[in-house]
Amino acid sequence: MELAQNLYKLMKEHANEENRVPMENYMKNQFPFFGIKSPERKKLVSVFFKEAGVFKEPFSHQLVRELWSFPQREMQYAALDYCGKFIKKFAKEDITFFKELLISKSWWDTVDSIAPPIIGAIAMRFPETAEEYMEGWAVHENMWLRRTAILFQLKYKNNTDVERLYRYICLNADSKEFFIQKAIGWALREYSKTDPASVRKFIESTDLAKLSVREGSKYI
């Protein structure tokens, strides 16, 4: 816990009250902030982790959990900055660990920093995880897991399992949740860069929320 506490102290020393309020407002006051904007935070965290030598050691689930436990949102961002350095080393079983993060202190900022870059990378390396995990997440009662199932292939381009993408969208097409409708539109918009005809046909033949259609149709 000492390393996490030391980073917390460093963040606290760089707290900016002028930035804090608008940053909290932007996140709908879901979480308290130190008021450290992304460029400064990333630099602080990068130097701190480098000096601590954490990237020379194996990935620490405990460190991430400790960072995640602090109330200030920048501490969760720091945890994700740390995770980002290990993306190519995660095992299939790490999906259950990231599920913990997805359903804890959940909001679009952390979920979207896990779903495509981390869950997507693990599922790309271990394709069986889509069947083992994403199938359940696509219909899970937790909205953020459903969003993750829709978005995990976001950067797959030609490697996208189109049948799975469209099926997960259809399973959630009647959702009234803004973040699900937005995720559907985002996933369709991104895949339309690869196969616009397929996305156009899917949108025309599927009963989707207006928000999803508007977002998904931007490039077609």
Coordinates of N, CA and C in Angstrom, one line a residue:
M1 N 0.8 -1.2 0.0 CA 0.0 0.0 0.0 C 0.9 1.3 0.0
E2 N 2.1 1.1 0.4 CA 3.0 2.3 0.5 C 3.2 3.0 -0.9
L3 N 3.3 2.2 -1.9 CA 3.5 2.8 -3.3 C 2.3 3.6 -3.7
A4 N 1.1 3.0 -3.4 CA -0.2 3.7 -3.8 C -0.3 5.0 -2.9
Q5 N 0.0 4.9 -1.7 CA -0.1 6.0 -0.8 C 0.8 7.1 -1.2
N6 N 2.0 6.8 -1.6 CA 3.0 7.8 -2.1 C 2.5 8.5 -3.4
L7 N 1.9 7.7 -4.3 CA 1.3 8.4 -5.5 C 0.1 9.3 -5.1
Y8 N -0.7 8.8 -4.1 CA -1.8 9.7 -3.7 C -1.2 11.0 -3.1
K9 N -0.2 10.9 -2.3 CA 0.4 12.2 -1.8 C 0.9 13.1 -2.9
L10 N 1.5 12.5 -3.9 CA 2.0 13.3 -5.0 C 0.9 14.0 -5.7
M11 N -0.2 13.2 -6.0 CA -1.3 13.8 -6.6 C -1.9 14.9 -5.8
K12 N -2.0 14.7 -4.5 CA -2.6 15.7 -3.6 C -1.8 17.0 -3.7
E13 N -0.5 16.9 -3.8 CA 0.4 18.0 -3.8 C 0.2 18.8 -5.1
H14 N -0.3 18.2 -6.1 CA -0.5 18.9 -7.4 C -2.0 19.2 -7.7
A15 N -2.8 19.0 -6.6 CA -4.2 19.3 -6.8 C -4.4 20.8 -7.2
N16 N -5.4 21.0 -8.0 CA -5.8 22.3 -8.6 C -7.2 22.5 -8.4
E17 N -7.5 23.4 -7.4 CA -8.9 23.7 -7.1 C -9.7 24.3 -8.2
E18 N -9.0 25.1 -9.0 CA -9.6 25.8 -10.2 C -10.1 24.8 -11.2
N19 N -9.3 23.7 -11.4 CA -9.7 22.7 -12.4 C -10.7 21.7 -11.8
R20 N -10.7 21.5 -10.5 CA -11.4 20.4 -9.8 C -12.9 20.5 -10.1
V21 N -13.5 21.7 -9.9 CA -15.0 21.8 -10.1 C -15.4 21.5 -11.5
P22 N -14.8 22.1 -12.6 CA -15.3 21.8 -13.9 C -15.0 20.3 -14.3
M23 N -14.0 19.7 -13.8 CA -13.7 18.3 -14.1 C -14.8 17.4 -13.4
E24 N -15.1 17.8 -12.2 CA -16.2 17.0 -11.5 C -17.5 17.2 -12.2
N25 N -17.8 18.4 -12.7 CA -19.0 18.7 -13.4 C -19.1 17.9 -14.7
Y26 N -18.0 17.8 -15.4 CA -18.0 17.1 -16.7 C -18.3 15.7 -16.5
M27 N -18.0 15.1 -15.3 CA -18.3 13.7 -15.0 C -19.6 13.6 -14.2
K28 N -20.4 14.6 -14.3 CA -21.7 14.6 -13.7 C -21.6 14.4 -12.2
N29 N -20.5 14.9 -11.6 CA -20.3 14.8 -10.1 C -20.4 13.4 -9.6
Q30 N -20.0 12.4 -10.4 CA -19.9 11.0 -10.0 C -18.8 10.7 -9.1
F31 N -17.7 11.5 -9.2 CA -16.5 11.2 -8.4 C -15.8 12.5 -8.1
P32 N -15.1 12.5 -6.9 CA -14.2 13.7 -6.6 C -13.0 13.7 -7.5
F33 N -12.4 14.8 -7.7 CA -11.2 15.0 -8.5 C -10.2 15.8 -7.7
F34 N -8.9 15.6 -8.0 CA -7.8 16.4 -7.5 C -7.8 17.7 -8.4
G35 N -8.3 17.6 -9.6 CA -8.2 18.7 -10.5 C -6.9 18.8 -11.4
I36 N -6.4 17.6 -11.6 CA -5.1 17.5 -12.4 C -5.5 17.0 -13.8
K37 N -5.3 17.9 -14.8 CA -5.7 17.6 -16.2 C -4.8 16.5 -16.7
S38 N -5.3 15.8 -17.8 CA -4.6 14.6 -18.3 C -3.2 14.7 -18.6
P39 N -2.7 15.8 -19.4 CA -1.3 15.8 -19.7 C -0.4 15.9 -18.5
E40 N -0.8 16.7 -17.5 CA 0.0 16.8 -16.3 C 0.0 15.5 -15.5
R41 N -1.2 14.9 -15.4 CA -1.4 13.7 -14.6 C -0.5 12.5 -15.3
K42 N -0.6 12.4 -16.6 CA 0.1 11.3 -17.2 C 1.6 11.5 -17.0
K43 N 2.1 12.7 -17.1 CA 3.5 13.0 -16.9 C 3.9 12.7 -15.4
L44 N 3.1 13.1 -14.5 CA 3.4 12.8 -13.1 C 3.5 11.3 -12.8
V45 N 2.4 10.6 -13.3 CA 2.3 9.2 -13.1 C 3.5 8.4 -13.8
S46 N 3.8 8.8 -15.0 CA 4.9 8.2 -15.8 C 6.2 8.3 -15.0
V47 N 6.5 9.5 -14.6 CA 7.8 9.7 -13.9 C 7.8 8.9 -12.5
F48 N 6.7 8.9 -11.8 CA 6.5 8.2 -10.6 C 6.8 6.7 -10.7
F49 N 6.1 6.1 -11.7 CA 6.2 4.7 -11.9 C 7.6 4.3 -12.4
K50 N 8.2 5.2 -13.2 CA 9.5 4.9 -13.7 C 10.5 4.9 -12.6
E51 N 10.4 5.9 -11.7 CA 11.3 6.0 -10.6 C 11.1 4.9 -9.6
A52 N 9.9 4.4 -9.5 CA 9.6 3.3 -8.6 C 10.0 1.9 -9.2
G53 N 10.3 1.9 -10.5 CA 10.7 0.7 -11.1 C 9.6 -0.4 -11.3
V54 N 8.4 0.0 -11.3 CA 7.3 -0.9 -11.3 C 7.2 -1.7 -12.6
F55 N 7.7 -1.1 -13.7 CA 7.6 -1.8 -15.0 C 8.7 -2.9 -15.2
K56 N 9.6 -2.9 -14.3 CA 10.6 -4.0 -14.3 C 10.2 -5.2 -13.5
E57 N 9.0 -5.1 -12.9 CA 8.5 -6.2 -12.1 C 7.2 -6.7 -12.7
P58 N 6.8 -7.9 -12.3 CA 5.5 -8.5 -12.9 C 4.3 -7.6 -12.6
F59 N 3.3 -7.7 -13.4 CA 2.1 -7.0 -13.2 C 1.5 -7.2 -11.8
S60 N 1.1 -6.2 -11.1 CA 0.6 -6.3 -9.7 C -0.9 -6.0 -9.7
H61 N -1.7 -7.0 -9.5 CA -3.1 -6.8 -9.4 C -3.4 -6.1 -8.1
Q62 N -2.6 -6.3 -7.1 CA -2.8 -5.7 -5.8 C -2.6 -4.2 -5.9
L63 N -1.6 -3.7 -6.6 CA -1.3 -2.3 -6.8 C -2.5 -1.6 -7.5
V64 N -3.0 -2.3 -8.5 CA -4.2 -1.7 -9.2 C -5.4 -1.6 -8.3
R65 N -5.6 -2.6 -7.5 CA -6.7 -2.6 -6.5 C -6.6 -1.5 -5.5
E66 N -5.3 -1.3 -5.1 CA -5.1 -0.2 -4.1 C -5.3 1.2 -4.7
L67 N -4.8 1.3 -5.9 CA -5.0 2.6 -6.6 C -6.5 2.9 -6.8
W68 N -7.2 1.8 -7.2 CA -8.6 1.9 -7.5 C -9.4 2.3 -6.2
S69 N -8.9 2.0 -5.1 CA -9.7 2.2 -3.8 C -9.8 3.6 -3.4
F70 N -8.9 4.5 -3.9 CA -9.0 5.9 -3.5 C -10.2 6.6 -4.2
P71 N -10.7 7.6 -3.5 CA -11.9 8.2 -4.1 C -11.7 9.1 -5.3
Q72 N -10.5 9.8 -5.3 CA -10.3 10.7 -6.4 C -10.1 10.0 -7.7
R73 N -10.7 10.5 -8.8 CA -10.8 9.8 -10.1 C -9.4 9.7 -10.7
E74 N -8.5 10.6 -10.4 CA -7.2 10.5 -11.0 C -6.4 9.3 -10.6
M75 N -6.8 8.7 -9.4 CA -6.2 7.5 -9.0 C -6.6 6.3 -9.8
Q76 N -7.9 6.2 -10.2 CA -8.3 5.2 -11.2 C -7.6 5.4 -12.5
Y77 N -7.4 6.6 -12.9 CA -6.7 6.9 -14.2 C -5.3 6.4 -14.1
A78 N -4.7 6.6 -12.9 CA -3.3 6.2 -12.7 C -3.2 4.6 -12.8
A79 N -4.2 4.0 -12.2 CA -4.2 2.5 -12.3 C -4.3 2.0 -13.7
L80 N -5.1 2.7 -14.5 CA -5.2 2.3 -15.9 C -4.0 2.7 -16.7
D81 N -3.3 3.8 -16.4 CA -2.0 4.1 -17.0 C -1.0 2.9 -16.8
Y82 N -1.1 2.4 -15.5 CA -0.2 1.3 -15.2 C -0.6 0.1 -16.0
C83 N -1.8 -0.2 -16.0 CA -2.3 -1.4 -16.8 C -1.9 -1.3 -18.3
G84 N -2.0 -0.1 -18.8 CA -1.7 0.0 -20.2 C -0.3 -0.4 -20.6
K85 N 0.6 -0.5 -19.7 CA 2.0 -0.9 -20.0 C 2.1 -2.4 -20.1
F86 N 1.1 -3.1 -19.7 CA 1.2 -4.6 -19.6 C 0.2 -5.3 -20.6
I87 N -0.4 -4.5 -21.5 CA -1.5 -5.1 -22.3 C -1.1 -6.3 -23.0
K88 N 0.1 -6.4 -23.5 CA 0.5 -7.5 -24.3 C 0.9 -8.8 -23.4
K89 N 0.9 -8.6 -22.1 CA 1.3 -9.7 -21.2 C 0.1 -10.3 -20.5
F90 N -1.1 -9.7 -20.6 CA -2.2 -10.3 -19.8 C -2.6 -11.6 -20.3
A91 N -3.0 -12.5 -19.4 CA -3.5 -13.8 -19.7 C -5.0 -13.8 -19.8
K92 N -5.5 -14.9 -20.4 CA -7.0 -15.0 -20.5 C -7.7 -14.8 -19.2
E93 N -7.1 -15.4 -18.1 CA -7.8 -15.3 -16.8 C -7.8 -13.9 -16.3
D94 N -7.0 -13.0 -16.8 CA -7.1 -11.6 -16.3 C -8.4 -10.9 -16.6
I95 N -9.2 -11.5 -17.5 CA -10.5 -10.9 -17.8 C -11.3 -10.8 -16.5
T96 N -11.3 -11.8 -15.7 CA -12.1 -11.7 -14.4 C -11.6 -10.6 -13.5
F97 N -10.3 -10.3 -13.6 CA -9.8 -9.2 -12.8 C -10.3 -7.9 -13.3
F98 N -10.3 -7.7 -14.6 CA -10.8 -6.5 -15.2 C -12.3 -6.3 -15.1
K99 N -13.0 -7.5 -15.0 CA -14.4 -7.4 -14.7 C -14.6 -6.7 -13.4
E100 N -13.8 -6.9 -12.4 CA -13.9 -6.2 -11.1 C -13.8 -4.7 -11.3
L101 N -12.9 -4.3 -12.1 CA -12.8 -2.8 -12.4 C -13.9 -2.3 -13.2
L102 N -14.4 -3.0 -14.1 CA -15.5 -2.6 -14.9 C -16.8 -2.3 -14.1
I103 N -17.0 -3.1 -13.1 CA -18.2 -3.0 -12.3 C -18.0 -2.2 -11.0
S104 N -16.8 -1.7 -10.8 CA -16.5 -0.9 -9.6 C -16.2 0.6 -10.0
K105 N -16.9 1.5 -9.3 CA -16.7 2.9 -9.7 C -16.9 3.1 -11.2
S106 N -17.9 2.5 -11.7 CA -18.1 2.5 -13.1 C -18.6 3.8 -13.7
W107 N -18.0 4.2 -14.8 CA -18.5 5.3 -15.6 C -17.9 5.2 -17.0
W108 N -18.3 5.9 -17.9 CA -17.8 5.7 -19.3 C -16.3 5.9 -19.4
D109 N -15.7 6.8 -18.6 CA -14.3 7.1 -18.8 C -13.4 5.9 -18.5
T110 N -13.7 5.2 -17.4 CA -12.9 4.0 -17.1 C -13.3 2.8 -17.9
V111 N -14.6 2.6 -18.1 CA -15.0 1.5 -18.9 C -14.5 1.5 -20.3
D112 N -14.5 2.7 -20.9 CA -14.0 2.8 -22.3 C -12.5 2.7 -22.3
S113 N -11.8 2.8 -21.2 CA -10.3 2.7 -21.2 C -10.0 1.2 -20.9
I114 N -11.0 0.4 -20.6 CA -10.7 -1.0 -20.4 C -11.3 -1.9 -21.6
A115 N -12.5 -1.5 -22.0 CA -13.2 -2.4 -23.0 C -12.5 -2.6 -24.3
P116 N -12.2 -1.6 -25.1 CA -11.5 -1.9 -26.4 C -10.0 -2.2 -26.2
P117 N -9.3 -1.4 -25.4 CA -7.8 -1.6 -25.4 C -7.4 -2.8 -24.6
I118 N -8.0 -3.1 -23.5 CA -7.6 -4.2 -22.7 C -8.4 -5.5 -22.9
I119 N -9.7 -5.5 -22.7 CA -10.5 -6.6 -23.0 C -10.4 -7.0 -24.5
G120 N -10.4 -6.0 -25.3 CA -10.2 -6.3 -26.8 C -8.9 -7.0 -27.1
A121 N -7.8 -6.5 -26.5 CA -6.5 -7.1 -26.7 C -6.4 -8.6 -26.2
I122 N -7.0 -8.8 -25.0 CA -7.0 -10.2 -24.5 C -7.8 -11.1 -25.4
A123 N -9.0 -10.6 -25.8 CA -9.9 -11.5 -26.6 C -9.2 -11.7 -28.0
M124 N -8.4 -10.8 -28.5 CA -7.8 -11.0 -29.8 C -6.7 -12.1 -29.7
R125 N -6.0 -12.1 -28.5 CA -5.0 -13.1 -28.3 C -5.6 -14.5 -28.0
F126 N -6.7 -14.4 -27.3 CA -7.4 -15.7 -26.8 C -8.8 -15.6 -27.3
P127 N -9.1 -16.0 -28.6 CA -10.4 -15.8 -29.2 C -11.5 -16.6 -28.4
E128 N -11.2 -17.6 -27.7 CA -12.2 -18.4 -27.0 C -12.8 -17.6 -25.9
T129 N -12.2 -16.5 -25.5 CA -12.8 -15.6 -24.4 C -14.1 -15.0 -24.8
A130 N -14.2 -14.8 -26.1 CA -15.5 -14.1 -26.5 C -16.7 -15.1 -26.2
E131 N -16.5 -16.3 -26.4 CA -17.5 -17.3 -26.1 C -17.7 -17.5 -24.6
E132 N -16.5 -17.5 -23.9 CA -16.5 -17.9 -22.5 C -17.0 -16.7 -21.6
Y133 N -16.8 -15.5 -22.1 CA -17.1 -14.3 -21.3 C -18.1 -13.3 -21.9
M134 N -17.8 -12.9 -23.1 CA -18.6 -11.9 -23.8 C -20.0 -12.3 -24.0
E135 N -20.3 -13.6 -24.2 CA -21.6 -14.1 -24.4 C -22.5 -13.7 -23.2
G136 N -21.9 -13.9 -22.0 CA -22.7 -13.6 -20.8 C -22.8 -12.1 -20.6
W137 N -21.7 -11.4 -20.9 CA -21.7 -10.0 -20.6 C -22.7 -9.3 -21.5
A138 N -22.9 -9.8 -22.7 CA -23.8 -9.1 -23.7 C -25.2 -9.0 -23.2
V139 N -25.6 -9.9 -22.2 CA -26.9 -9.9 -21.7 C -26.9 -9.7 -20.2
H140 N -25.8 -9.3 -19.7 CA -25.7 -9.1 -18.2 C -26.6 -8.0 -17.7
E141 N -27.0 -8.1 -16.4 CA -27.8 -7.1 -15.8 C -27.0 -5.8 -15.6
N142 N -25.7 -5.9 -15.6 CA -24.8 -4.8 -15.4 C -24.6 -4.1 -16.7
M143 N -25.1 -2.8 -16.8 CA -25.0 -2.1 -18.1 C -23.6 -2.0 -18.6
W144 N -22.6 -1.8 -17.7 CA -21.3 -1.5 -18.2 C -20.6 -2.8 -18.8
L145 N -21.0 -4.0 -18.3 CA -20.5 -5.2 -19.0 C -21.2 -5.4 -20.3
R146 N -22.4 -5.0 -20.5 CA -23.1 -5.0 -21.8 C -22.4 -4.0 -22.7
R147 N -22.0 -2.9 -22.2 CA -21.3 -1.9 -23.1 C -20.0 -2.5 -23.5
T148 N -19.3 -3.1 -22.6 CA -18.0 -3.7 -22.9 C -18.1 -4.8 -24.0
A149 N -19.2 -5.6 -23.9 CA -19.4 -6.7 -24.9 C -19.6 -6.1 -26.3
I150 N -20.3 -5.0 -26.3 CA -20.5 -4.3 -27.6 C -19.3 -3.6 -28.2
L151 N -18.4 -3.1 -27.3 CA -17.3 -2.3 -27.7 C -15.9 -3.0 -27.8
F152 N -15.8 -4.3 -27.3 CA -14.5 -4.9 -27.2 C -13.8 -5.1 -28.5
Q153 N -14.6 -5.2 -29.6 CA -14.0 -5.3 -30.9 C -13.8 -4.0 -31.7
L154 N -13.9 -2.9 -31.0 CA -14.0 -1.6 -31.6 C -12.8 -1.4 -32.6
K155 N -11.6 -1.8 -32.3 CA -10.5 -1.6 -33.1 C -10.0 -2.8 -33.9
Y156 N -10.9 -3.8 -34.1 CA -10.6 -5.0 -34.8 C -10.5 -4.9 -36.3
K157 N -11.3 -3.9 -36.8 CA -11.3 -3.7 -38.3 C -11.7 -5.0 -39.0
N158 N -10.8 -5.4 -39.9 CA -11.1 -6.6 -40.7 C -11.1 -7.9 -39.9
N159 N -10.7 -7.9 -38.6 CA -10.7 -9.0 -37.8 C -12.0 -9.1 -36.9
T160 N -12.9 -8.2 -37.2 CA -14.1 -8.1 -36.4 C -15.0 -9.4 -36.7
D161 N -15.5 -10.0 -35.7 CA -16.5 -11.0 -35.8 C -17.8 -10.3 -36.0
V162 N -18.2 -10.1 -37.2 CA -19.3 -9.3 -37.5 C -20.6 -9.9 -37.0
E163 N -20.8 -11.2 -37.1 CA -22.0 -11.9 -36.6 C -22.1 -11.6 -35.2
R164 N -21.0 -11.7 -34.4 CA -21.1 -11.5 -33.0 C -21.4 -10.0 -32.7
L165 N -20.8 -9.1 -33.4 CA -21.0 -7.7 -33.2 C -22.5 -7.4 -33.4
Y166 N -23.1 -7.8 -34.5 CA -24.5 -7.5 -34.8 C -25.4 -8.2 -33.8
R167 N -25.1 -9.4 -33.5 CA -25.9 -10.1 -32.5 C -26.0 -9.4 -31.2
Y168 N -24.8 -9.0 -30.7 CA -24.8 -8.3 -29.4 C -25.6 -7.0 -29.5
I169 N -25.5 -6.3 -30.6 CA -26.2 -5.1 -30.8 C -27.7 -5.4 -30.7
C170 N -28.1 -6.4 -31.5 CA -29.6 -6.8 -31.5 C -30.1 -7.1 -30.1
L171 N -29.2 -7.8 -29.3 CA -29.6 -8.2 -27.9 C -29.9 -7.0 -27.1
N172 N -29.3 -5.8 -27.4 CA -29.4 -4.6 -26.6 C -30.1 -3.5 -27.4
A173 N -30.6 -3.8 -28.5 CA -31.2 -2.7 -29.3 C -32.4 -2.0 -28.7
D174 N -33.1 -2.7 -27.8 CA -34.3 -2.1 -27.2 C -34.0 -1.4 -25.9
S175 N -32.7 -1.3 -25.5 CA -32.3 -0.7 -24.3 C -32.6 0.8 -24.3
K176 N -33.1 1.3 -23.2 CA -33.3 2.8 -23.1 C -32.1 3.5 -22.5
E177 N -31.1 2.7 -22.1 CA -29.9 3.3 -21.5 C -29.1 4.1 -22.5
F178 N -28.8 5.4 -22.2 CA -28.0 6.2 -23.1 C -26.7 5.6 -23.4
F179 N -26.0 5.1 -22.4 CA -24.7 4.5 -22.7 C -24.7 3.3 -23.5
I180 N -25.8 2.6 -23.5 CA -25.9 1.4 -24.4 C -26.2 1.9 -25.8
Q181 N -27.1 2.8 -26.0 CA -27.4 3.3 -27.3 C -26.2 4.0 -27.9
K182 N -25.5 4.7 -27.1 CA -24.3 5.4 -27.6 C -23.2 4.4 -28.0
A183 N -23.1 3.3 -27.2 CA -22.1 2.3 -27.5 C -22.4 1.6 -28.9
I184 N -23.7 1.3 -29.1 CA -24.1 0.7 -30.3 C -23.8 1.6 -31.5
G185 N -24.0 2.9 -31.4 CA -23.7 3.8 -32.5 C -22.2 3.9 -32.7
W186 N -21.5 3.9 -31.6 CA -20.0 4.0 -31.7 C -19.4 2.8 -32.4
A187 N -19.9 1.6 -32.0 CA -19.4 0.3 -32.6 C -19.7 0.3 -34.1
L188 N -20.9 0.7 -34.5 CA -21.3 0.7 -35.9 C -20.5 1.7 -36.7
R189 N -20.4 2.9 -36.1 CA -19.6 3.9 -36.8 C -18.2 3.5 -37.0
E190 N -17.6 2.8 -36.0 CA -16.2 2.4 -36.2 C -16.1 1.3 -37.2
Y191 N -17.0 0.3 -37.2 CA -16.9 -0.7 -38.2 C -17.3 -0.3 -39.6
S192 N -18.1 0.8 -39.7 CA -18.4 1.3 -41.0 C -17.2 1.8 -41.8
K193 N -16.1 2.1 -41.0 CA -14.9 2.5 -41.7 C -14.2 1.3 -42.4
T194 N -14.6 0.1 -42.0 CA -14.1 -1.1 -42.6 C -15.0 -1.6 -43.7
D195 N -16.3 -1.6 -43.4 CA -17.3 -2.2 -44.3 C -18.6 -1.4 -44.2
P196 N -18.6 -0.2 -44.9 CA -19.8 0.7 -44.8 C -21.0 0.0 -45.4
A197 N -20.9 -0.8 -46.4 CA -22.1 -1.4 -47.0 C -22.8 -2.3 -46.0
S198 N -22.0 -3.1 -45.3 CA -22.6 -4.0 -44.3 C -23.3 -3.2 -43.2
V199 N -22.7 -2.2 -42.7 CA -23.3 -1.4 -41.6 C -24.5 -0.7 -42.1
R200 N -24.5 -0.2 -43.3 CA -25.7 0.5 -43.9 C -26.9 -0.5 -44.0
K201 N -26.6 -1.7 -44.5 CA -27.6 -2.7 -44.6 C -28.2 -3.1 -43.2
F202 N -27.3 -3.2 -42.2 CA -27.7 -3.6 -40.9 C -28.6 -2.5 -40.3
I203 N -28.2 -1.3 -40.4 CA -29.0 -0.2 -39.8 C -30.3 -0.1 -40.5
E204 N -30.4 -0.3 -41.8 CA -31.7 -0.2 -42.5 C -32.6 -1.4 -42.1
S205 N -32.0 -2.5 -41.7 CA -32.9 -3.7 -41.5 C -33.1 -4.0 -40.0
T206 N -32.6 -3.1 -39.1 CA -32.7 -3.3 -37.7 C -33.3 -2.1 -37.0
D207 N -34.2 -2.4 -36.0 CA -34.9 -1.4 -35.3 C -34.0 -0.9 -34.2
L208 N -33.3 0.2 -34.4 CA -32.4 0.8 -33.5 C -32.9 2.1 -32.9
A209 N -32.4 2.5 -31.8 CA -32.7 3.8 -31.2 C -32.2 4.9 -32.2
K210 N -32.8 6.0 -32.2 CA -32.4 7.1 -33.0 C -31.0 7.6 -32.8
L211 N -30.6 7.6 -31.5 CA -29.2 7.9 -31.2 C -28.2 7.0 -31.8
S212 N -28.5 5.7 -31.7 CA -27.6 4.7 -32.3 C -27.5 4.8 -33.8
V213 N -28.7 5.1 -34.5 CA -28.7 5.3 -35.9 C -27.9 6.5 -36.3
R214 N -28.1 7.6 -35.6 CA -27.4 8.9 -35.9 C -25.9 8.7 -35.7
E215 N -25.5 8.1 -34.6 CA -24.0 7.9 -34.4 C -23.4 6.9 -35.4
G216 N -24.2 5.8 -35.7 CA -23.6 4.8 -36.5 C -23.6 5.1 -38.0
S217 N -24.3 6.2 -38.4 CA -24.5 6.5 -39.8 C -23.5 7.6 -40.2
K218 N -22.7 8.1 -39.3 CA -21.9 9.3 -39.6 C -21.0 9.2 -40.8
Y219 N -20.5 8.0 -41.1 CA -19.5 7.8 -42.2 C -20.1 7.0 -43.4
I220 N -21.4 6.9 -43.4 CA -22.0 6.1 -44.5 C -23.1 6.9 -45.2

